[in-house]
Amino acid sequence: MSAPTDATTEEVRHHRAQQRIVRAAVDQAQAAWRQLDPRAASASWVEQVRPQVVDAVRQAQHEAAALAPLYVAGTLAAARAVSAPLAQLVSAAFAGLAANGLLLEALLDFAFGYYRRARAADLPHTDASGIGLARLLTQVATETADAGRLALHVASVVEPEVAGYERVVVLPACGRCVLLSGRLYRHTTGFLRHPRCDCTMRPVTAEQWREGGTSHSPNALFGGMTPAQQDKAFGKGGAAAIRAGADLGRVVNSRRSGQVFVAGGHEFTREAITSRGVGRQLGALTKSGGGRYRRSQISRPTAAQLVNALGTDEAELIRQLKRFGYTR
């Protein structure tokens, strides 16, 4: 993973230290998984593999959490703010549990469950092992990173000089994370993430909060990505639409879960078609189904659909992107 774009020295140091911890935990988990015996899978999991993975994750969580107060202190020192925390972080308290409150043993059992179900479906041990291992490594990386983020969150809460945090996105990243890049949150707001999310948070002082603004805005981040990274994060059509001038946020939000549907071989979205969104400019508004707002009855294509249909006609593409609310 690369360091955060335009990052401070403290931020780069913290991110690299976190990545080393995650990498070490993943390597240990992978080595332990190799000891899974297909002739006695359950016994080898309970007696050999799981205890080693739990120890690796617990230690990694402890180490990741221990970095938090150092990072906050360093960030405040760089901002020339006097650090006087109200309490001392206990890094060991962030180890041993998953982010959802489960014991690590119970969480990791889900990975072994994937293996068992694959074997029950008559997959060879090698294939089933690959399925279970992929799940296991996702859990290890996610829980280690979550412990570090949660500890950083707490370390910021007990520091009076910290007013909140800025979300810092590390490339490569998904489109949803890119959209959130540079956003400021009060420290009472939880950190949204997906499995294996590599985003970090940067503590900000009250003065930095008042100043606002950031070099980590979604558009700045998009501009710093290669075309291949843009295509992977947003899809080829979505990335092409953004490059053509479409609003990044509207492109991403149009593909929110449950909002996209296909009709007649074309891709449409239900996102933002009410009178509070782009429905008013689309027209044909009606209110039905007990909804609070009127909704346009004109189907709204996704940005990618428009690119796929009109990509060779740039003038018409720009016109339709504006018509359907992807540009202003």
mmCIF file of C-alpha atoms in Angstrom, residues 115 118-119 121-131:
data_model
loop_
_atom_site.group_PDB
_atom_site.id
_atom_site.type_symbol
_atom_site.label_atom_id
_atom_site.label_comp_id
_atom_site.label_asym_id
_atom_site.label_seq_id
_atom_site.Cartn_x
_atom_site.Cartn_y
_atom_site.Cartn_z
ATOM 1 C CA TYR A 115 -13.918 -24.429 4.722
ATOM 2 C CA ALA A 118 -16.870 -26.153 0.847
ATOM 3 C CA ARG A 119 -15.754 -29.658 1.817
ATOM 4 C CA ALA A 121 -20.018 -29.564 -1.219
ATOM 5 C CA ASP A 122 -17.322 -32.054 -2.343
ATOM 6 C CA LEU A 123 -14.667 -29.463 -3.135
ATOM 7 C CA PRO A 124 -11.096 -30.774 -2.854
ATOM 8 C CA HIS A 125 -9.166 -29.828 0.272
ATOM 9 C CA THR A 126 -6.952 -27.435 -1.690
ATOM 10 C CA ASP A 127 -9.898 -25.470 -3.094
ATOM 11 C CA ALA A 128 -11.808 -25.477 0.197
ATOM 12 C CA SER A 129 -8.664 -24.394 2.014
ATOM 13 C CA GLY A 130 -8.266 -21.428 -0.316
ATOM 14 C CA ILE A 131 -11.843 -20.329 0.363
#
